[in-house]
Amino acid sequence: MMDARVEVRTYGEIFPTRAEILRYAGLGRGKEADAQTQALLDKALSLSRGALCGRVCFSYLPLSRKEGGLDLGFALTDSTDLARALDGCDRILLLAATVGVELDRLILRESRKSMAMGLLLGAIGTAAVEDVCDRFCQETGEALALTGLCLSPRFSPGYGDLPLALQREIFAYLDCPRRIGLTLGESLLMTPAKSVTAIAGIRATN
Amino acid sequence: MHLLHYLKDHLLLLDGGLGTLLQERGLLPGELPEEWNLSHPECIREIHTAYFDAGSNVVNLNTFGANRLKYTPEQLDAVIGAAVRIGREAIAASRGEQPKWLALDIGPTGRMLKPFGDLDFEDAVSIFAETVRIGVRHGVDLILIETMNDSYETKAALLAAKENSDLPVFVSNAYGEDGKLMTGATPAAMVALLEGMGADAIGVNCSQGPAALAGVVEEYLRLSSLPVLFKPNAGLPRTVDGKTVFDVSPEDFSGEVTRLIERGVRIAGGCCGTTPTYLSALSKRASARSPLPVTEKHRTAVSSYARAVTFGDTPILIGERINPTGKKRFQEALRRADMDYILREGLSQEEKGVHVLDVNVGLPDIAEKEMLCRAVTELQAVTSLPLQIDTADPEAMEAALRLYNGKAMINSVNGKRESMEAVFPLAKKYGGVVVALTLDENGIPARAEERLSIARRILACAEEYGLSKEDLLFDPLALTVSTDPTAARETLRAVELIRLELGCHTSLGVSNVSFGLPARDLINGTFFAMALERGLSAAILNPYSEEMQKTYAAFCALSGLDANCASYIAFASSRQASTAVAPARAPAAGPDLAEEGESSLRRAIRKGLREQAAGLTAELLQSVPPLAVIEQEIIPALDAVGVGFEQKTVYLPQLLMSAEAAKGAFEAVKAAMPDVGGATRAPIVLATVKGDIHDIGKNIVKLLLENYGFAVTDLGRDVPPERILEETLRQNAPIVGLSALMTTTVPAMEETVKLLHEKAPHCRVMVGGAVLNPDYAKAIGADRYAKDAMEAVRCAEELERVCHTTSCATENS
């Protein structure tokens, strides 16, 4: 029951930068990690290599403004922060991205042996899913630029006044479990843990 | 005609896509398709009829997502009832003359099962069971479980179908481009699991076009003794001029599916993007082919969430170390329910190259069923090795087999009636390869021929229960050669007799043979080699035994089981490397020199060098009393790092590495003086609250609290308030630590705090987690807020002091 209005893209190779990973692991911005941390990071990167598989499912939807809020094409919202982020846009890109459940398993497994390793693997996952989103949005932005359009920055449920509960509608619309193996729990937690849902606006350049 | 009779000598044609056709007719994304059974029955009927007209034998009713997560019980009954009614009308309306059946279609719940998601396995079973019961009541002819992309959820659905109906059950999985399910299972793993549980047909659907899935289907045909089902998409969807098109034409689709029918596929249809036109093309092409017979593959296999292990080619090693017998530290760990200990034992055996892990957690004074279930649940989350459920308690065995994510080994049955009556029904229901000991009411016979005749009786009884010889692994029992010089010889003869006379696989617990002799490893290794040469299929052994490892590596190389001797060469060079490496405790000459006045041990802790810290501690204990090592070395080093963290000169990864190095040092103290170094401070109960399943933060807090000597009980994640209260009262714990990551789970935290304050007023609650801040913590009634792990330690120390001065500590109980 796949809907062609939703498409899927996969990213076999994901390359988050060391600096990003260390920042997510709690190293202060601009600080140097010591040799032990760097060595542990090398090990974490090699462990994570086979466990990361980036998948994105996405759809383009019309955007309209109604009294008291936005019609996103799949849901209504009265979020003023999102309205501001989508200023000047008449379409949106709705996306969900994940790096897969194998990383969750690896984190669970390695944390049993070393919490420091668990922490670094978690940071790799966070950096990796951001990297997947960045690459996907860059590719999409480049394609849109050919037709004189551009993509606004991503905005996710839970940011500002956009309620987390919007996740339910996003999951129903994109059918994330079947398309990319991404599921939503009762408390709106996503599994696999290293996953992102987001909305980006599309508008004419300038 | 009965469906399964028809299937014996006919190709069974399923239908094609439904969702894509409904979207063309106006179904909106996000809308529940099953509601159309009530709102647009004519649409559904028209599509079903078109498929029957195209030649389909089976139509999948519009019930893919009909479950209680999406519908109330009344709605569920209404949509499934309507689906069956519409199906009957379509049969009546169709001009097709082929036999026709209606399948209750069951798709995934869309939720992930625990421990990665929040859906409990038994809840999943009961969700599917409800749908199955309603479908059966309305008169469906078969159950088709399809598009499942997780082995555990597939098992839950199949179990529900088998427990709530006698109908034929077909099971179909959705494989990704990598040829695996989304959660990692290979075709071999799924074939083992589904055949073991008694599916009537198994196969592959959705996700890709027929050519892309051909490899997976061929793997099914090679491995499975069941009819294989194939229901691919019409390729991949694209949007052209605002319309959906799929990139495989009806011609190419039917050509490729027919090619696989010629290879042995017995049940065929289409999934997303296929229409009656595709099915009509397939029906025309395929009806001219007479189907290939389904053949027995005679495979003995077990599986995990990810992979299968097959007996027969390379001998299989079963790690025996998860077993408390004769192991004091393991017994202590079990009594403390220290799962980390058990998991580490599993993971380090995995590193030693075993293929299966035996799991035995039986002790007279613990509740074995609960402990076995917990051990299996935790192990199967982190290891891809299949498990061997090892217990003498049939109730514990059933509970563990039920929740096992795969097809397990079962240890064990023997020739006693009572044992067979208890174990065989479980193996039949849940699947499993049963280790069968050749002993009976009269004990273990001395002669090999007598053991063979017990094996014969066991096999005959297994067959009465519907099992076959592929489901058994005979263990003819290694006895002690020091008390009976013929013991080893008879066991070896029995291995050979069972293999030759019964055609069955064998297994041995090798190490018994050397009991009472010096240099046991030498005898064990040689006996192992002799048994392997007689055709032994598996051995349960201690993988840390160098002699066993050597024998195994050499045997495989000498028997042509090791291409280019690659494994042997790797094994040999790893041995050379490990003897060349200096002992771990030798201080490494790192670029960072010790700070002034800093001892080597304190430096090792500061730098986060775990093995070095442990080695240096052991060395220091030769001359310094244990308490002094703790108080003058480990604690000051840890404190310095903690202060550094608070002053932002040390960062979280370094803090954790130091904490682990300190833990290594503590363990070394403990190993040297078992009575010292244990927790002496207040007990603390830690948990991630109900609904929350992410626990890295809580685990970091736990590590640091333990370092500082607190007796931490970690209840894990997604813990209900009542469970936290129960444990707090049981331990009379003065401090409870709660973690929550999401705004949506803070209410559960608030509820827990309230319950604790009401029912355990002596205890103080500290909270932390990504969404909290001091104000928020105060608002939900928490006594303390800790912004990070170091602050949690400070909070705990402070709460402990408060408790002492107000004498609310444990002595009060």
PDB file of C-alpha atoms in Angstrom, chain B residues 54-195:
ATOM      1  CA  ALA B  54      -8.189 -12.021 -13.296  1.00  0.00           C
ATOM      2  CA  GLY B  55      -7.681 -15.531 -11.914  1.00  0.00           C
ATOM      3  CA  SER B  56      -6.744 -15.027  -8.242  1.00  0.00           C
ATOM      4  CA  ASN B  57      -7.533 -17.937  -5.940  1.00  0.00           C
ATOM      5  CA  VAL B  58      -7.123 -15.867  -2.809  1.00  0.00           C
ATOM      6  CA  VAL B  59      -8.172 -12.310  -2.148  1.00  0.00           C
ATOM      7  CA  ASN B  60      -6.599 -10.481   0.752  1.00  0.00           C
ATOM      8  CA  LEU B  61      -9.388  -8.780   2.642  1.00  0.00           C
ATOM      9  CA  ASN B  62      -9.088  -5.114   3.479  1.00  0.00           C
ATOM     10  CA  THR B  63      -7.904  -5.745   7.054  1.00  0.00           C
ATOM     11  CA  PHE B  64      -4.171  -4.951   6.862  1.00  0.00           C
ATOM     12  CA  GLY B  65      -4.224  -2.418   9.706  1.00  0.00           C
ATOM     13  CA  ALA B  66      -7.338  -3.693  11.477  1.00  0.00           C
ATOM     14  CA  ASN B  67      -6.154  -3.941  15.056  1.00  0.00           C
ATOM     15  CA  ARG B  68      -7.053  -2.466  18.393  1.00  0.00           C
ATOM     16  CA  LEU B  69      -4.304   0.136  18.274  1.00  0.00           C
ATOM     17  CA  LYS B  70      -6.347   1.850  15.572  1.00  0.00           C
ATOM     18  CA  TYR B  71      -9.920   0.735  16.287  1.00  0.00           C
ATOM     19  CA  THR B  72     -12.203   0.206  19.260  1.00  0.00           C
ATOM     20  CA  PRO B  73     -13.428  -3.392  19.731  1.00  0.00           C
ATOM     21  CA  GLU B  74     -16.820  -2.519  18.177  1.00  0.00           C
ATOM     22  CA  GLN B  75     -15.225  -0.809  15.186  1.00  0.00           C
ATOM     23  CA  LEU B  76     -12.825  -3.714  14.775  1.00  0.00           C
ATOM     24  CA  ASP B  77     -15.645  -6.217  14.637  1.00  0.00           C
ATOM     25  CA  ALA B  78     -17.514  -3.989  12.189  1.00  0.00           C
ATOM     26  CA  VAL B  79     -14.626  -3.426   9.747  1.00  0.00           C
ATOM     27  CA  ILE B  80     -13.529  -7.072   9.746  1.00  0.00           C
ATOM     28  CA  GLY B  81     -17.129  -8.310   9.479  1.00  0.00           C
ATOM     29  CA  ALA B  82     -17.737  -5.972   6.564  1.00  0.00           C
ATOM     30  CA  ALA B  83     -14.463  -7.062   4.930  1.00  0.00           C
ATOM     31  CA  VAL B  84     -15.554 -10.709   4.973  1.00  0.00           C
ATOM     32  CA  ARG B  85     -19.033  -9.836   3.687  1.00  0.00           C
ATOM     33  CA  ILE B  86     -17.565  -7.839   0.814  1.00  0.00           C
ATOM     34  CA  GLY B  87     -15.212 -10.716   0.019  1.00  0.00           C
ATOM     35  CA  ARG B  88     -18.133 -13.168  -0.167  1.00  0.00           C
ATOM     36  CA  GLU B  89     -20.020 -10.822  -2.450  1.00  0.00           C
ATOM     37  CA  ALA B  90     -16.982 -10.573  -4.702  1.00  0.00           C
ATOM     38  CA  ILE B  91     -16.760 -14.370  -4.915  1.00  0.00           C
ATOM     39  CA  ALA B  92     -20.428 -14.469  -5.885  1.00  0.00           C
ATOM     40  CA  ALA B  93     -20.028 -11.691  -8.424  1.00  0.00           C
ATOM     41  CA  SER B  94     -16.892 -13.037 -10.119  1.00  0.00           C
ATOM     42  CA  ARG B  95     -17.109 -14.969 -13.346  1.00  0.00           C
ATOM     43  CA  GLY B  96     -13.806 -16.741 -12.613  1.00  0.00           C
ATOM     44  CA  GLU B  97     -14.186 -20.519 -12.289  1.00  0.00           C
ATOM     45  CA  GLN B  98     -11.121 -21.248 -10.179  1.00  0.00           C
ATOM     46  CA  PRO B  99     -11.484 -22.197  -6.476  1.00  0.00           C
ATOM     47  CA  LYS B 100     -11.619 -19.067  -4.350  1.00  0.00           C
ATOM     48  CA  TRP B 101     -10.725 -18.253  -0.753  1.00  0.00           C
ATOM     49  CA  LEU B 102     -10.677 -15.213   1.511  1.00  0.00           C
ATOM     50  CA  ALA B 103      -7.619 -14.326   3.580  1.00  0.00           C
ATOM     51  CA  LEU B 104      -7.635 -12.317   6.779  1.00  0.00           C
ATOM     52  CA  ASP B 105      -4.842  -9.885   6.019  1.00  0.00           C
ATOM     53  CA  ILE B 106      -2.627  -9.004   8.985  1.00  0.00           C
ATOM     54  CA  GLY B 107       0.029  -6.297   8.667  1.00  0.00           C
ATOM     55  CA  PRO B 108       2.456  -4.908  11.247  1.00  0.00           C
ATOM     56  CA  THR B 109       1.226  -2.771  14.159  1.00  0.00           C
ATOM     57  CA  GLY B 110       3.534   0.097  13.243  1.00  0.00           C
ATOM     58  CA  ARG B 111       5.088  -0.076  16.703  1.00  0.00           C
ATOM     59  CA  MET B 112       8.475  -1.428  17.694  1.00  0.00           C
ATOM     60  CA  LEU B 113       8.633  -4.161  20.295  1.00  0.00           C
ATOM     61  CA  LYS B 114      10.621  -3.843  23.508  1.00  0.00           C
ATOM     62  CA  PRO B 115      13.414  -3.344  24.364  1.00  0.00           C
ATOM     63  CA  PHE B 116      14.011  -0.915  21.488  1.00  0.00           C
ATOM     64  CA  GLY B 117      10.414   0.212  21.224  1.00  0.00           C
ATOM     65  CA  ASP B 118       7.688   0.318  23.853  1.00  0.00           C
ATOM     66  CA  LEU B 119       5.340  -2.469  22.775  1.00  0.00           C
ATOM     67  CA  ASP B 120       5.495  -5.501  25.032  1.00  0.00           C
ATOM     68  CA  PHE B 121       5.757  -8.851  23.218  1.00  0.00           C
ATOM     69  CA  GLU B 122       2.680 -10.287  24.957  1.00  0.00           C
ATOM     70  CA  ASP B 123       0.730  -7.114  24.178  1.00  0.00           C
ATOM     71  CA  ALA B 124       1.624  -7.569  20.523  1.00  0.00           C
ATOM     72  CA  VAL B 125       0.442 -11.188  20.689  1.00  0.00           C
ATOM     73  CA  SER B 126      -2.839 -10.105  22.236  1.00  0.00           C
ATOM     74  CA  ILE B 127      -3.381  -7.318  19.662  1.00  0.00           C
ATOM     75  CA  PHE B 128      -2.994  -9.814  16.822  1.00  0.00           C
ATOM     76  CA  ALA B 129      -5.027 -12.438  18.696  1.00  0.00           C
ATOM     77  CA  GLU B 130      -8.020 -10.150  18.880  1.00  0.00           C
ATOM     78  CA  THR B 131      -7.956  -9.546  15.124  1.00  0.00           C
ATOM     79  CA  VAL B 132      -7.544 -13.272  14.466  1.00  0.00           C
ATOM     80  CA  ARG B 133     -10.490 -14.229  16.696  1.00  0.00           C
ATOM     81  CA  ILE B 134     -12.776 -11.729  14.997  1.00  0.00           C
ATOM     82  CA  GLY B 135     -11.667 -12.899  11.547  1.00  0.00           C
ATOM     83  CA  VAL B 136     -12.259 -16.527  12.476  1.00  0.00           C
ATOM     84  CA  ARG B 137     -15.674 -15.690  13.852  1.00  0.00           C
ATOM     85  CA  HIS B 138     -16.643 -14.028  10.585  1.00  0.00           C
ATOM     86  CA  GLY B 139     -15.496 -17.048   8.608  1.00  0.00           C
ATOM     87  CA  VAL B 140     -12.239 -16.245   6.802  1.00  0.00           C
ATOM     88  CA  ASP B 141     -10.546 -19.215   5.102  1.00  0.00           C
ATOM     89  CA  LEU B 142      -6.950 -18.483   5.924  1.00  0.00           C
ATOM     90  CA  ILE B 143      -4.676 -15.978   7.649  1.00  0.00           C
ATOM     91  CA  LEU B 144      -2.025 -14.083   5.726  1.00  0.00           C
ATOM     92  CA  ILE B 145       0.519 -12.306   7.910  1.00  0.00           C
ATOM     93  CA  GLU B 146       2.384  -9.982   5.564  1.00  0.00           C
ATOM     94  CA  THR B 147       4.806  -7.096   5.093  1.00  0.00           C
ATOM     95  CA  MET B 148       6.382  -7.794   8.480  1.00  0.00           C
ATOM     96  CA  ASN B 149       9.817  -6.191   8.719  1.00  0.00           C
ATOM     97  CA  ASP B 150      10.765  -7.378  12.210  1.00  0.00           C
ATOM     98  CA  SER B 151      11.277 -11.002  13.268  1.00  0.00           C
ATOM     99  CA  TYR B 152       9.918 -10.488  16.784  1.00  0.00           C
ATOM    100  CA  GLU B 153       6.659  -8.936  15.642  1.00  0.00           C
ATOM    101  CA  THR B 154       6.321 -11.692  13.023  1.00  0.00           C
ATOM    102  CA  LYS B 155       6.649 -14.253  15.795  1.00  0.00           C
ATOM    103  CA  ALA B 156       3.991 -12.474  17.871  1.00  0.00           C
ATOM    104  CA  ALA B 157       1.560 -12.503  14.934  1.00  0.00           C
ATOM    105  CA  LEU B 158       2.173 -16.145  14.064  1.00  0.00           C
ATOM    106  CA  LEU B 159       1.822 -17.201  17.686  1.00  0.00           C
ATOM    107  CA  ALA B 160      -1.484 -15.321  17.903  1.00  0.00           C
ATOM    108  CA  ALA B 161      -2.738 -16.960  14.703  1.00  0.00           C
ATOM    109  CA  LYS B 162      -1.787 -20.464  15.862  1.00  0.00           C
ATOM    110  CA  GLU B 163      -3.233 -20.009  19.336  1.00  0.00           C
ATOM    111  CA  ASN B 164      -6.544 -18.645  18.136  1.00  0.00           C
ATOM    112  CA  SER B 165      -7.387 -20.572  14.997  1.00  0.00           C
ATOM    113  CA  ASP B 166      -6.963 -23.859  13.158  1.00  0.00           C
ATOM    114  CA  LEU B 167      -6.852 -22.091   9.814  1.00  0.00           C
ATOM    115  CA  PRO B 168      -3.911 -22.261   7.416  1.00  0.00           C
ATOM    116  CA  VAL B 169      -1.433 -19.473   8.171  1.00  0.00           C
ATOM    117  CA  PHE B 170       0.866 -17.957   5.550  1.00  0.00           C
ATOM    118  CA  VAL B 171       3.635 -15.632   6.670  1.00  0.00           C
ATOM    119  CA  SER B 172       5.361 -13.147   4.417  1.00  0.00           C
ATOM    120  CA  ASN B 173       8.178 -10.719   5.249  1.00  0.00           C
ATOM    121  CA  ALA B 174       9.365  -7.482   3.650  1.00  0.00           C
ATOM    122  CA  TYR B 175      13.090  -7.481   2.835  1.00  0.00           C
ATOM    123  CA  GLY B 176      15.198  -4.389   2.182  1.00  0.00           C
ATOM    124  CA  GLU B 177      17.780  -3.859  -0.546  1.00  0.00           C
ATOM    125  CA  ASP B 178      20.353  -5.490   1.719  1.00  0.00           C
ATOM    126  CA  GLY B 179      18.382  -8.749   1.671  1.00  0.00           C
ATOM    127  CA  LYS B 180      17.488  -8.455   5.362  1.00  0.00           C
ATOM    128  CA  LEU B 181      14.505  -7.369   7.391  1.00  0.00           C
ATOM    129  CA  MET B 182      14.595  -3.830   8.758  1.00  0.00           C
ATOM    130  CA  THR B 183      15.667  -5.216  12.145  1.00  0.00           C
ATOM    131  CA  GLY B 184      18.328  -7.466  10.688  1.00  0.00           C
ATOM    132  CA  ALA B 185      16.968 -10.980  10.052  1.00  0.00           C
ATOM    133  CA  THR B 186      18.296 -12.940   7.082  1.00  0.00           C
ATOM    134  CA  PRO B 187      16.031 -15.262   5.067  1.00  0.00           C
ATOM    135  CA  ALA B 188      17.703 -18.238   6.781  1.00  0.00           C
ATOM    136  CA  ALA B 189      16.785 -16.854  10.219  1.00  0.00           C
ATOM    137  CA  MET B 190      13.160 -16.308   9.216  1.00  0.00           C
ATOM    138  CA  VAL B 191      12.849 -19.737   7.587  1.00  0.00           C
ATOM    139  CA  ALA B 192      14.108 -21.405  10.769  1.00  0.00           C
ATOM    140  CA  LEU B 193      11.786 -19.384  13.024  1.00  0.00           C
ATOM    141  CA  LEU B 194       8.631 -19.753  10.915  1.00  0.00           C
ATOM    142  CA  GLU B 195       9.054 -23.415  10.050  1.00  0.00           C
TER     143      GLU B 195
END
